[in-house]
Coordinates of C-alpha atoms in Angstrom, one line a residue:
M1 CA 13.4 -9.0 33.7
S2 CA 11.2 -6.9 31.0
K3 CA 11.2 -8.1 27.5
G4 CA 10.9 -4.7 26.6
T5 CA 7.6 -2.4 26.4
V6 CA 4.3 -3.1 24.3
C7 CA 1.7 -0.4 24.1
V8 CA -1.9 -1.8 23.0
C9 CA -4.0 0.2 21.5
G10 CA -7.7 0.2 22.5
A11 CA -9.7 -2.0 25.1
G12 CA -11.7 -4.3 23.0
N13 CA -11.9 -8.1 23.0
A14 CA -8.6 -8.4 21.0
S15 CA -6.7 -5.8 23.0
Q16 CA -7.5 -7.2 26.2
V17 CA -6.3 -10.6 25.3
F18 CA -3.0 -8.9 24.2
I19 CA -2.7 -7.0 27.6
A20 CA -2.8 -10.4 29.6
L21 CA -0.8 -12.2 27.0
F22 CA 2.2 -9.7 27.1
A23 CA 1.8 -9.2 30.2
S24 CA 2.0 -12.8 31.5
Q25 CA 5.1 -12.7 28.9
G26 CA 7.3 -10.4 30.7
Y27 CA 6.8 -7.5 29.0
K28 CA 5.8 -3.8 30.4
V29 CA 2.5 -3.4 29.2
T30 CA 0.8 0.2 28.5
V31 CA -2.4 0.9 27.4
L32 CA -3.9 3.4 24.8
A33 CA -7.7 4.2 25.1
D34 CA -8.8 6.9 23.9
F35 CA -12.3 5.9 23.1
E36 CA -14.8 7.9 25.2
D37 CA -14.5 6.9 28.9
E38 CA -12.9 3.5 28.0
A39 CA -9.5 4.2 29.8
E40 CA -11.4 5.3 33.3
R41 CA -13.4 1.9 32.4
L42 CA -10.5 -0.2 32.1
E43 CA -8.4 1.2 35.3
A44 CA -11.6 1.2 37.4
A45 CA -12.0 -2.7 36.4
L46 CA -8.5 -3.6 36.8
E47 CA -8.3 -1.8 40.5
V48 CA -10.9 -4.9 41.3
S49 CA -9.6 -7.6 39.3
G50 CA -5.6 -7.0 39.8
G51 CA -5.4 -8.0 35.7
I52 CA -7.3 -9.7 32.9
T53 CA -7.6 -13.5 32.7
V54 CA -7.8 -15.3 29.7
T55 CA -9.2 -18.4 29.3
N56 CA -7.3 -19.9 26.5
R57 CA -9.7 -22.6 24.4
S58 CA -7.4 -23.2 21.5
D59 CA -6.5 -26.3 22.2
P60 CA -10.0 -27.9 23.8
E61 CA -8.4 -30.9 25.4
H62 CA -5.7 -28.4 27.1
I63 CA -7.8 -25.8 28.3
C64 CA -5.4 -23.2 30.3
T65 CA -5.5 -19.3 31.5
F66 CA -3.0 -16.4 31.6
K67 CA -3.3 -13.7 33.7
G68 CA -1.5 -10.1 33.0
G69 CA -2.2 -6.6 33.8
P70 CA -0.7 -3.4 32.3
V71 CA 1.6 -0.7 34.5
R72 CA -0.2 2.1 32.7
V73 CA -3.3 3.3 31.1
S74 CA -4.6 6.7 29.6
K75 CA -6.1 7.9 26.9
H76 CA -3.3 10.4 26.2
A77 CA -1.0 9.0 23.8
V78 CA 1.9 11.0 25.5
D79 CA 1.4 9.0 28.3
V80 CA 1.7 5.2 27.1
V81 CA 3.5 5.4 23.7
P82 CA 6.9 7.2 24.3
Q83 CA 8.3 4.2 26.0
A84 CA 6.7 1.6 23.9
D85 CA 9.3 -0.8 21.5
S86 CA 6.1 -1.6 20.0
V87 CA 2.4 -0.5 19.4
V88 CA -0.2 -3.1 19.1
I89 CA -2.8 -1.8 16.9
A90 CA -6.1 -4.7 17.2
L91 CA -9.0 -2.5 16.4
P92 CA -11.1 -1.9 13.6
S93 CA -10.3 -0.4 10.0
F94 CA -12.2 2.7 10.6
A95 CA -10.4 3.5 13.8
H96 CA -6.7 3.4 12.2
K97 CA -6.8 7.1 10.8
K98 CA -7.0 8.2 14.5
I99 CA -4.9 6.2 16.4
L100 CA -2.1 6.7 13.9
M101 CA -2.7 10.2 14.3
D102 CA -3.0 10.0 18.2
V103 CA 0.9 8.2 18.6
R104 CA 2.5 9.9 15.6
D105 CA 4.0 12.3 17.6
H106 CA 5.1 10.4 20.0
L107 CA 6.6 6.8 18.8
R108 CA 10.2 6.3 19.6
S109 CA 12.9 5.8 16.7
G110 CA 13.0 2.3 15.8
A111 CA 9.0 1.7 17.2
V112 CA 7.4 -1.0 15.2
L113 CA 3.7 -0.9 14.6
F114 CA 1.8 -4.2 14.4
V115 CA -1.6 -3.7 12.7
M116 CA -4.2 -6.6 13.2
P117 CA -5.4 -7.2 10.7
G118 CA -3.5 -5.7 8.0
Q119 CA -6.3 -5.2 5.7
G120 CA -8.7 -1.9 5.4
G121 CA -5.9 0.3 3.6
V122 CA -3.5 0.9 6.7
D123 CA -0.5 1.0 4.3
F124 CA -2.0 4.1 2.6
L125 CA -3.1 5.7 5.8
G126 CA 0.7 5.1 7.4
R127 CA 2.2 6.9 4.4
Q128 CA 0.1 9.6 5.1
I129 CA 0.2 10.1 8.7
L130 CA 3.3 8.9 9.6
G131 CA 5.2 10.2 6.8
D132 CA 9.0 11.0 6.7
R133 CA 9.1 8.9 9.9
L134 CA 7.8 6.2 8.3
L135 CA 9.7 6.2 4.8
R136 CA 13.2 6.3 6.1
G137 CA 12.4 3.3 8.5
D138 CA 12.6 5.7 11.7
V139 CA 9.2 3.4 12.6
I140 CA 7.9 0.6 10.9
L141 CA 4.5 0.0 9.9
A142 CA 3.8 -3.7 9.8
G143 CA 0.1 -5.1 8.6
V144 CA -0.4 -8.4 9.9
M145 CA -2.4 -11.4 8.4
P146 CA -4.7 -13.1 9.8
M147 CA -5.8 -11.5 12.9
P148 CA -4.3 -13.4 15.4
L149 CA -7.5 -14.2 17.7
N150 CA -11.0 -15.0 17.8
C151 CA -11.9 -13.9 21.6
R152 CA -14.6 -12.3 23.4
I153 CA -14.7 -10.2 26.2
Q154 CA -16.6 -12.2 29.1
K155 CA -16.3 -9.4 31.9
F156 CA -14.9 -5.7 30.6
G157 CA -11.6 -5.4 32.3
D158 CA -11.6 -9.0 34.2
S159 CA -11.5 -12.1 32.3
V160 CA -11.7 -12.9 28.2
D161 CA -13.0 -16.3 26.3
L162 CA -10.2 -16.9 23.7
A163 CA -11.7 -19.2 21.2
S164 CA -8.3 -19.5 19.0
I165 CA -5.1 -17.8 18.3
K166 CA -3.7 -18.8 14.9
H167 CA -0.4 -21.0 14.2
S168 CA 1.3 -18.6 12.0
Y169 CA 1.1 -15.2 10.2
D170 CA 2.3 -13.2 7.2
L171 CA 3.3 -9.8 7.7
A172 CA 4.2 -6.8 5.1
T173 CA 6.1 -3.7 6.1
I174 CA 6.6 0.3 4.9
P175 CA 9.5 0.2 4.9
A176 CA 9.8 -3.2 2.7
E177 CA 13.3 -4.1 4.2
A178 CA 11.7 -4.3 7.5
A179 CA 9.9 -6.9 7.1
P180 CA 12.1 -9.7 8.4
Q181 CA 13.1 -7.4 11.4
A182 CA 9.2 -7.1 12.5
A183 CA 8.5 -10.8 11.7
E184 CA 11.1 -12.0 13.8
M185 CA 9.8 -9.3 16.5
L186 CA 6.1 -10.6 16.5
S187 CA 7.6 -14.2 16.4
T188 CA 8.8 -13.5 19.9
M189 CA 6.1 -11.9 21.3
L190 CA 3.3 -14.2 19.9
G191 CA 5.7 -17.7 20.2
K192 CA 4.4 -18.1 17.0
E193 CA 5.5 -18.5 13.0
V194 CA 5.7 -15.1 11.2
R195 CA 6.6 -14.6 7.8
A196 CA 8.1 -12.0 6.2
L197 CA 5.9 -10.7 2.5
E198 CA 7.8 -8.1 0.5
H199 CA 6.7 -6.0 -2.6
F200 CA 9.0 2.1 -8.9
I201 CA 7.0 5.1 -9.6
A202 CA 8.8 8.5 -8.2
V203 CA 11.7 7.6 -11.1
H204 CA 8.6 7.6 -13.7
L205 CA 7.7 11.4 -12.8
W206 CA 11.2 12.7 -12.3
P207 CA 12.0 16.1 -13.7
A208 CA 14.5 15.1 -16.4
N209 CA 14.5 14.7 -20.1
P210 CA 10.6 14.3 -20.7
N211 CA 10.2 17.4 -18.3
I212 CA 12.9 19.2 -20.6
H213 CA 13.0 17.8 -24.0
P214 CA 9.5 18.5 -25.4
G215 CA 9.5 22.0 -23.6
R216 CA 12.3 23.0 -25.3
L217 CA 11.3 21.5 -28.5
Y218 CA 7.8 22.4 -28.6
A219 CA 9.1 26.1 -28.3
L220 CA 11.6 25.8 -31.2
F221 CA 9.3 24.1 -33.4
H222 CA 5.6 24.8 -32.5
D223 CA 5.1 26.9 -35.5
H224 CA 6.8 24.1 -37.9
V225 CA 5.2 23.0 -41.1
A226 CA 6.4 20.2 -43.3
G227 CA 8.9 21.4 -45.6
K228 CA 10.3 24.6 -43.2
V229 CA 13.8 24.9 -43.4
Y230 CA 15.7 27.0 -40.7
E231 CA 18.7 28.6 -41.3
R232 CA 20.9 26.8 -38.6
N233 CA 20.7 25.0 -36.2
P234 CA 20.6 26.6 -32.4
M235 CA 22.4 25.5 -29.1
F236 CA 20.0 23.4 -27.1
Y237 CA 20.8 24.9 -23.7
E238 CA 23.0 27.9 -24.3
E239 CA 20.0 29.6 -26.4
F240 CA 17.5 28.6 -24.2
D241 CA 14.7 31.2 -24.1
E242 CA 11.8 32.4 -22.1
L243 CA 9.3 30.5 -24.5
S244 CA 11.2 27.5 -23.9
A245 CA 11.2 28.1 -20.1
E246 CA 7.3 28.8 -20.2
W247 CA 6.6 25.6 -21.7
C248 CA 8.9 23.4 -19.1
Q249 CA 7.4 25.1 -16.2
K250 CA 3.8 24.2 -17.7
I251 CA 5.3 20.3 -18.0
N252 CA 6.5 20.7 -15.1
D253 CA 3.7 22.2 -13.0
E254 CA 1.4 19.3 -14.7
R255 CA 4.1 16.8 -13.5
L256 CA 4.1 17.8 -10.1
A257 CA 0.3 17.4 -10.1
V258 CA -0.2 14.2 -11.2
W259 CA 2.6 13.3 -8.3
A260 CA 0.8 15.7 -6.0
A261 CA -2.4 14.0 -6.4
A262 CA -0.9 10.2 -6.3
V263 CA 0.8 11.4 -2.8
Q264 CA -2.3 12.9 -1.7
Q265 CA -5.2 11.0 -2.9
S266 CA -3.0 7.6 -2.1
N267 CA -2.5 9.3 1.5
G268 CA 1.0 9.1 0.8
A269 CA 1.3 5.5 -0.8
V270 CA 3.5 6.1 -3.5
G271 CA 5.8 8.6 -1.0
K272 CA 6.1 12.1 0.2
I273 CA 5.6 15.2 -2.2
G274 CA 8.9 16.3 -1.5
D275 CA 10.2 12.9 -3.0
V276 CA 10.0 14.3 -6.7
P277 CA 11.3 18.1 -6.9
Q278 CA 10.5 20.9 -9.0
L279 CA 12.4 21.0 -12.4
K280 CA 14.4 24.1 -11.5
T281 CA 15.0 23.0 -8.0
Y282 CA 16.6 19.6 -9.1
I283 CA 18.7 21.5 -11.9
E284 CA 20.0 23.3 -9.3
S285 CA 20.8 20.7 -7.1
A286 CA 22.0 18.2 -9.7
Y287 CA 24.3 21.4 -11.2
F288 CA 25.5 22.7 -8.5
G289 CA 28.6 24.7 -8.9
Q290 CA 28.1 24.6 -12.6
I291 CA 25.4 27.5 -12.8
H292 CA 26.4 30.9 -13.4
D293 CA 22.9 33.2 -12.8
S294 CA 20.4 30.6 -11.1
S295 CA 17.5 33.4 -11.2
T296 CA 15.5 31.9 -13.7
L297 CA 14.5 28.7 -14.9
S298 CA 15.8 29.7 -18.5
S299 CA 19.0 30.7 -17.0
V300 CA 19.8 27.6 -14.9
F301 CA 19.9 25.9 -18.5
S302 CA 21.5 28.8 -20.4
T303 CA 24.1 29.1 -18.1
N304 CA 25.0 26.2 -17.1
D305 CA 28.6 24.6 -18.2
G306 CA 27.3 21.1 -17.7
F307 CA 24.8 21.8 -20.8
K308 CA 27.1 23.4 -23.3
G309 CA 27.7 22.5 -26.6
F310 CA 24.9 20.3 -27.2
R311 CA 22.9 21.6 -30.6
C312 CA 19.1 20.7 -31.5
P313 CA 17.8 17.4 -32.9
M314 CA 18.4 18.5 -36.2
K315 CA 19.6 17.4 -39.4
Q316 CA 21.3 19.4 -42.2
V317 CA 19.8 19.7 -45.7
E318 CA 20.8 21.3 -48.8
D319 CA 18.8 24.6 -48.1
G320 CA 19.7 24.6 -44.2
W321 CA 18.5 22.5 -41.5
V322 CA 15.3 21.0 -40.3
P323 CA 13.9 18.9 -37.2
D324 CA 15.4 15.4 -37.3
F325 CA 12.3 13.4 -36.2
T326 CA 14.2 10.3 -36.1
N327 CA 16.0 11.7 -33.5
R328 CA 15.8 10.0 -30.1
Y329 CA 14.7 13.1 -28.3
F330 CA 11.6 12.5 -30.5
T331 CA 11.2 8.5 -31.1
E332 CA 12.3 8.1 -27.4
D333 CA 11.2 11.0 -25.6
I334 CA 8.1 10.9 -26.9
P335 CA 6.7 7.3 -26.9
C336 CA 8.5 5.7 -24.6
T337 CA 8.6 8.7 -21.3
V338 CA 6.2 11.7 -22.1
A339 CA 3.4 9.1 -23.4
I340 CA 3.1 7.2 -20.0
Y341 CA 4.7 10.5 -18.1
K342 CA 7.3 8.4 -16.7
G343 CA 10.7 8.9 -17.2
I344 CA 13.7 10.3 -18.8
A345 CA 15.9 8.7 -21.7
D346 CA 18.0 7.1 -19.0
P347 CA 18.4 3.4 -17.8
G348 CA 16.1 4.7 -14.9
Q349 CA 13.1 5.6 -17.1
G350 CA 10.9 4.7 -19.9
G351 CA 9.4 1.4 -18.5
V352 CA 12.7 -0.6 -17.7
D353 CA 10.9 -1.9 -14.9
F354 CA 8.3 -3.4 -17.3
L355 CA 10.7 -4.6 -19.7
G356 CA 12.7 -6.3 -16.7
R357 CA 10.2 -8.4 -15.2
Q358 CA 8.9 -9.8 -18.4
I359 CA 12.4 -10.6 -20.0
L360 CA 14.5 -11.5 -16.7
G361 CA 11.6 -13.1 -15.5
D362 CA 12.2 -15.3 -12.4
R363 CA 15.9 -14.4 -12.4
L364 CA 15.1 -11.3 -11.4
L365 CA 12.0 -11.6 -9.0
R366 CA 14.1 -14.2 -6.6
G367 CA 17.0 -11.7 -6.5
D368 CA 19.4 -14.0 -8.9
V369 CA 20.3 -10.8 -10.8
I370 CA 19.3 -7.5 -9.8
L371 CA 17.9 -4.2 -11.8
A372 CA 18.3 -0.9 -10.3
G373 CA 16.9 2.0 -12.4
V374 CA 18.7 5.4 -11.7
M375 CA 18.0 9.0 -11.4
P376 CA 19.1 11.2 -12.4
M377 CA 21.2 9.8 -15.6
P378 CA 24.7 10.1 -14.1
L379 CA 26.7 11.8 -16.9
N380 CA 26.2 14.6 -19.4
C381 CA 28.7 13.9 -22.5
R382 CA 29.7 13.9 -25.9
I383 CA 31.8 11.7 -27.9
Q384 CA 34.9 13.7 -29.5
K385 CA 36.4 10.9 -31.1
F386 CA 35.0 7.4 -31.4
G387 CA 37.0 5.1 -28.9
D388 CA 39.8 7.8 -28.0
S389 CA 38.0 10.6 -26.6
V390 CA 35.2 12.0 -25.1
D391 CA 34.4 15.4 -23.2
L392 CA 32.5 14.8 -19.8
A393 CA 30.3 18.2 -19.1
S394 CA 28.8 17.2 -15.9
I395 CA 28.3 14.2 -13.6
K396 CA 26.0 14.6 -10.8
H397 CA 26.7 15.0 -7.1
S398 CA 23.9 12.6 -6.0
Y399 CA 21.2 9.8 -7.3
D400 CA 18.5 7.9 -6.4
L401 CA 17.7 4.1 -6.9
A402 CA 15.0 1.9 -7.2
A403 CA 15.4 -2.3 -7.6
I404 CA 14.0 -5.5 -8.5
P405 CA 13.6 -7.1 -6.2
A406 CA 12.5 -4.4 -3.5
E407 CA 15.3 -5.6 -0.9
A408 CA 18.3 -5.7 -3.1
A409 CA 18.1 -1.6 -3.1
P410 CA 20.4 -0.8 -0.2
Q411 CA 22.8 -3.5 -1.9
A412 CA 22.6 -1.5 -5.3
A413 CA 22.7 1.7 -3.9
A414 CA 25.9 0.6 -1.7
M415 CA 27.8 -0.6 -5.0
L416 CA 26.6 1.9 -7.3
S417 CA 27.7 4.8 -4.6
T418 CA 31.3 3.0 -4.7
M419 CA 31.8 2.6 -8.2
L420 CA 30.6 6.5 -8.9
G421 CA 31.8 7.8 -5.5
K422 CA 29.0 9.5 -4.7
E423 CA 25.9 9.6 -2.4
V424 CA 23.2 6.6 -3.5
R425 CA 19.9 6.8 -1.8
A426 CA 17.9 3.6 -2.0
L427 CA 14.2 4.2 -2.5
E428 CA 11.4 1.7 -1.2
H429 CA 8.0 1.1 -1.6
F430 CA 1.1 -4.2 0.4
I431 CA -1.0 -5.7 -1.7
A432 CA -1.3 -9.5 -1.2
V433 CA -2.7 -8.8 2.1
H434 CA -5.1 -6.8 0.5
L435 CA -6.4 -10.1 -1.2
W436 CA -6.0 -12.4 1.9
P437 CA -9.2 -14.9 2.6
A438 CA -10.2 -13.2 5.8
N439 CA -13.5 -11.6 6.9
P440 CA -13.9 -10.3 3.5
N441 CA -14.1 -13.4 1.8
I442 CA -16.3 -15.0 5.1
H443 CA -18.4 -12.4 6.5
P444 CA -20.3 -11.1 3.1
G445 CA -20.6 -14.6 1.7
R446 CA -22.4 -15.7 4.9
L447 CA -24.4 -12.6 5.6
Y448 CA -25.9 -12.5 1.9
A449 CA -27.1 -16.4 2.2
L450 CA -28.2 -15.2 5.3
F451 CA -30.2 -12.2 4.0
H452 CA -30.2 -12.4 0.6
E453 CA -33.9 -12.2 0.5
H454 CA -34.2 -9.7 3.2
V455 CA -36.7 -6.4 2.6
A456 CA -36.9 -3.3 4.7
G457 CA -39.4 -4.2 7.7
K458 CA -38.8 -8.1 7.7
V459 CA -38.6 -9.9 11.0
Y460 CA -36.6 -13.0 12.0
E461 CA -37.6 -15.3 14.8
R462 CA -34.3 -15.9 16.4
N463 CA -30.6 -14.9 15.6
P464 CA -28.2 -17.6 14.6
L465 CA -24.7 -18.8 15.3
F466 CA -22.6 -17.5 12.9
Y467 CA -20.2 -20.1 11.8
E468 CA -21.3 -23.5 13.9
E469 CA -24.8 -22.8 11.3
F470 CA -22.9 -22.4 8.3
D471 CA -24.5 -24.2 5.9
E472 CA -23.9 -24.9 2.2
L473 CA -25.2 -21.7 0.8
S474 CA -23.2 -19.9 2.7
A475 CA -20.0 -21.9 1.4
E476 CA -21.3 -21.5 -1.7
W477 CA -21.5 -17.6 -1.6
C478 CA -17.8 -17.7 -0.1
Q479 CA -16.6 -19.9 -2.7
K480 CA -18.0 -17.8 -5.3
I481 CA -16.1 -14.8 -3.5
N482 CA -12.8 -16.7 -3.1
D483 CA -12.4 -17.5 -6.8
E484 CA -13.2 -14.2 -7.9
R485 CA -10.5 -12.8 -5.4
M486 CA -8.1 -15.7 -6.3
A487 CA -8.6 -14.8 -10.2
V488 CA -7.9 -11.3 -9.4
W489 CA -4.9 -12.3 -7.4
T490 CA -3.8 -14.2 -10.2
A491 CA -4.2 -11.7 -12.7
A492 CA -2.3 -9.2 -10.5
V493 CA 0.7 -11.7 -10.5
Q494 CA 0.6 -12.0 -13.8
Q495 CA 0.2 -8.8 -15.1
S496 CA 2.9 -7.2 -12.9
G497 CA 5.2 -10.3 -13.8
G498 CA 5.2 -11.5 -10.8
A499 CA 6.2 -7.8 -9.1
V500 CA 3.4 -8.8 -6.2
G501 CA 4.5 -12.2 -5.6
N502 CA 3.5 -15.5 -6.9
V503 CA 0.1 -17.3 -7.1
E504 CA 0.8 -19.6 -4.5
D505 CA 1.8 -16.7 -1.6
V506 CA -2.1 -16.3 -1.0
P507 CA -4.2 -18.7 -0.7
H508 CA -7.8 -20.2 -1.1
L509 CA -10.2 -20.1 1.4
K510 CA -10.5 -23.7 2.7
P511 CA -6.7 -24.4 3.1
Y512 CA -6.1 -21.3 4.7
I513 CA -9.0 -22.0 7.0
E514 CA -7.7 -25.6 7.7
S515 CA -4.0 -24.1 8.4
A516 CA -4.8 -21.3 10.6
Y517 CA -7.3 -23.5 12.7
F518 CA -4.8 -26.8 13.0
G519 CA -6.4 -28.7 15.4
Q520 CA -9.4 -26.8 16.0
I521 CA -11.7 -28.4 12.7
H522 CA -13.4 -31.8 13.4
D523 CA -14.9 -32.1 10.1
S524 CA -12.8 -30.6 6.9
S525 CA -14.5 -32.4 4.3
T526 CA -15.9 -29.4 3.2
L527 CA -15.7 -25.8 3.4
S528 CA -19.0 -25.4 5.5
S529 CA -17.5 -28.0 7.8
V530 CA -14.3 -26.3 8.2
F531 CA -16.5 -23.8 10.0
S532 CA -19.3 -25.2 11.5
T533 CA -17.0 -27.8 13.2
N534 CA -14.4 -25.5 14.1
D535 CA -13.6 -24.8 18.1
G536 CA -12.3 -21.7 17.1
F537 CA -15.4 -20.3 15.5
K538 CA -17.4 -21.5 18.7
G539 CA -20.1 -19.2 20.0
F540 CA -20.4 -16.5 17.6
R541 CA -23.6 -15.1 16.5
C542 CA -24.5 -13.2 13.6
P543 CA -25.0 -9.5 13.4
M544 CA -28.6 -8.7 14.2
K545 CA -30.4 -6.9 17.4
Q546 CA -33.1 -7.7 18.9
V547 CA -36.2 -5.8 18.2
E548 CA -39.8 -6.1 20.0
E549 CA -41.4 -8.7 17.7
G550 CA -37.9 -10.9 17.3
W551 CA -34.7 -10.2 15.5
V552 CA -33.0 -8.0 12.2
P553 CA -29.9 -7.4 10.7
D554 CA -28.0 -4.5 12.1
F555 CA -26.5 -2.8 9.2
D556 CA -24.6 -0.5 11.8
N557 CA -22.5 -3.6 12.7
R558 CA -18.8 -3.8 11.5
Y559 CA -19.4 -6.6 9.5
F560 CA -21.5 -4.3 7.2
T561 CA -19.7 -0.9 7.9
E562 CA -16.4 -1.8 8.3
D563 CA -16.2 -5.2 6.0
I564 CA -17.9 -3.3 3.0
P565 CA -16.6 -0.4 2.2
C566 CA -13.1 -1.1 4.3
T567 CA -12.1 -4.4 3.0
V568 CA -14.7 -6.0 0.3
A569 CA -14.5 -2.9 -1.6
I570 CA -10.6 -3.3 -2.0
Y571 CA -11.1 -6.8 -3.6
K572 CA -13.6 -5.0 -6.0
G573 CA -11.0 -2.1 -6.5
V574 CA -8.2 -4.0 -7.5
A575 CA -10.4 -6.4 -9.6
E576 CA -11.1 -3.5 -11.7
I577 CA -7.3 -2.1 -11.9
V578 CA -6.4 -5.8 -12.9
G579 CA -9.6 -6.4 -15.1
V580 CA -11.3 -9.0 -13.5
D581 CA -14.9 -9.5 -13.5
T582 CA -16.6 -9.9 -10.2
P583 CA -20.5 -10.3 -10.6
A584 CA -20.8 -12.6 -6.8
I585 CA -18.8 -9.5 -5.2
D586 CA -20.5 -7.1 -6.9
E587 CA -23.8 -8.5 -6.5
V588 CA -23.2 -9.1 -2.6
M589 CA -22.1 -5.1 -2.6
T590 CA -24.7 -3.7 -4.2
F591 CA -27.5 -5.7 -2.6
F592 CA -26.3 -4.5 1.5
Q593 CA -25.3 -1.1 0.0
H594 CA -28.7 -0.5 -0.1
F595 CA -29.7 -1.0 3.5
M596 CA -26.2 0.9 4.4
G597 CA -27.6 3.7 2.5
K598 CA -24.6 3.8 0.6
E599 CA -23.7 3.6 -3.1
Y600 CA -20.2 2.0 -3.6
V601 CA -20.7 -0.2 -6.9
K602 CA -23.2 1.3 -9.6
Q603 CA -23.8 -0.7 -13.0
G604 CA -21.3 -3.2 -11.9
S605 CA -18.3 -0.8 -11.2
L606 CA -16.6 0.8 -8.5
C607 CA -17.9 4.3 -9.4
G608 CA -20.9 4.9 -6.6
H609 CA -21.2 8.5 -4.8
D610 CA -20.1 7.4 -1.9
V611 CA -16.5 5.6 -3.7
A612 CA -14.5 8.2 -1.9
E613 CA -15.3 7.2 1.8
T614 CA -13.9 3.3 1.0
M615 CA -10.6 1.9 1.2
A616 CA -10.5 1.1 -2.5
P617 CA -7.3 2.0 -4.1
Q618 CA -9.7 4.3 -6.5
A619 CA -10.6 6.7 -3.5
F620 CA -6.9 7.0 -3.3
G621 CA -6.3 7.8 -6.7
I622 CA -4.8 4.4 -7.3
T623 CA -6.3 3.1 -11.2
C624 CA -3.3 0.8 -12.2
L625 CA -0.6 -1.4 -11.2
R626 CA 1.9 1.2 -11.4
D627 CA 0.2 3.8 -8.9
F628 CA -0.3 0.8 -6.5
G629 CA 3.6 0.9 -5.9
V630 CA 3.4 -2.7 -7.5
S631 CA 5.5 -1.8 -10.2
A632 CA 8.0 -0.3 -7.6
R633 CA 9.0 -2.8 -5.2
G634 CA 7.7 -2.1 -3.1
A635 CA 1.8 -2.3 -2.5
G636 CA -12.3 -7.3 12.0
A637 CA -11.1 -9.7 14.8
G638 CA -11.8 -13.0 13.7
A639 CA -10.8 -14.8 10.5

């Protein structure tokens, strides 16, 4: 009896292991091989081999084999994706965008996409390409760390040597609350322990008070000078004129430009364009049934029953009225929401998420208490007689809510919905995986130790083993990168008040390798030895190509073309966001970018000509932790 259907993408080393592994465990396996003639080659090879045989030498004392093949191979997603319960994407980072676009329109409801490894910015791409289906949880995107397999094809479509399959994994998902479900599913598929990792920005750009009050106030007082006195205090909304509407629209356009840029430049990492509405549209929706004339922006305020009776923030003096600059329309709206362009004068905005992490601390982060920011402010009201009577002008029809901790949002939304008798939608928002001690911590350090004296034209006598000849200089550079990486993570944890997790959630390189390759390391006394005596790393040579006189570095190899711009650049990008210096990472990137014909780092900053080609957060318009989704809640084969 089939356990379900798994679609494996690609026909490379890891993909061929997964084909055999899942088939041998009772899953129906389909294969999407859309690169050149891979599908035809794989089908032809399978006709001869009858399935892929994998020699598993993860445990050298208990070498075993397993064999299996797919039920369907195609280069067209429509043939092999719709029936899949899960899609395994064990491909280089540069292939993620194309494969996500290929499968996008063919994923069944509830399908889980497992991306291995989960680094390289696939979360940014996922939000852009999978869009609404991903954000509402109709499909789930899971980034898995580490890459489960170390393997090498022996004969295409016939046999693969599996040097190592890791013992346990960490996984983060979009949407965030789906992580436990995805982890359980992958654990069953791999027969390994899988831990679910977890991690407010749309509410900060909501078209509430900071879009309305400052525009209206500027229209009223733009020619104000000290000492000027006004004859009367006008109605704030009922006398809302075209100049007020013009300034509110200007702020609206700038606000939405900021939001659109964040969405587009982050490839949807912060949400969808439609998640944050236009001001007029929002007012029409929030005050449905209370607006008598919705033809213009000014009229949705001036003819709105929900806004009746509110006067301007002015105070009476002997000769008339003057602006009351101590009123909250100034003292709260300007510094607390307009200044950071993220809020209104209500519990959901004004940086309450930042304050919550600082003041409530661990109790909030562990879910002992829940902080929920609600948009919009539910009520428009005014006390008539203190402790006796209140005039309620409006109670909104529906709300959006984000919570800390992130997984508590559905619970908080259900609770508030019951309390208010209104619809409340839970908002939701991958940074630990970006700073994981995998390939970008290992490959560049080893490569720099090997080639730090390289000059154009230099030829080497031989191509050394990448791991088995892992020396102390390689370990030294890997340790330097490790130390900078951990300093970045520690800073992110501290600066976010723990929003991204705990310091210990992201491990140091050596204990990570010791854990991931438990039982395969013969000498774990030093960092170099956990690589050089590791059975899981045997047989891999350096990214070099043979020339007539010997060997030269292959700067077109993915150890350079993927690791430097797709993952090391993320280390550097996050480091700049949290203000951590990375001299070792800078040196490695600067050295190798020259041979790659690129410029990522310039004068120690990630501001080179080719940054837009990287997966660094800056390439997606993310320049601070809040942009990264951190203040929300959720954010190559080998190590």
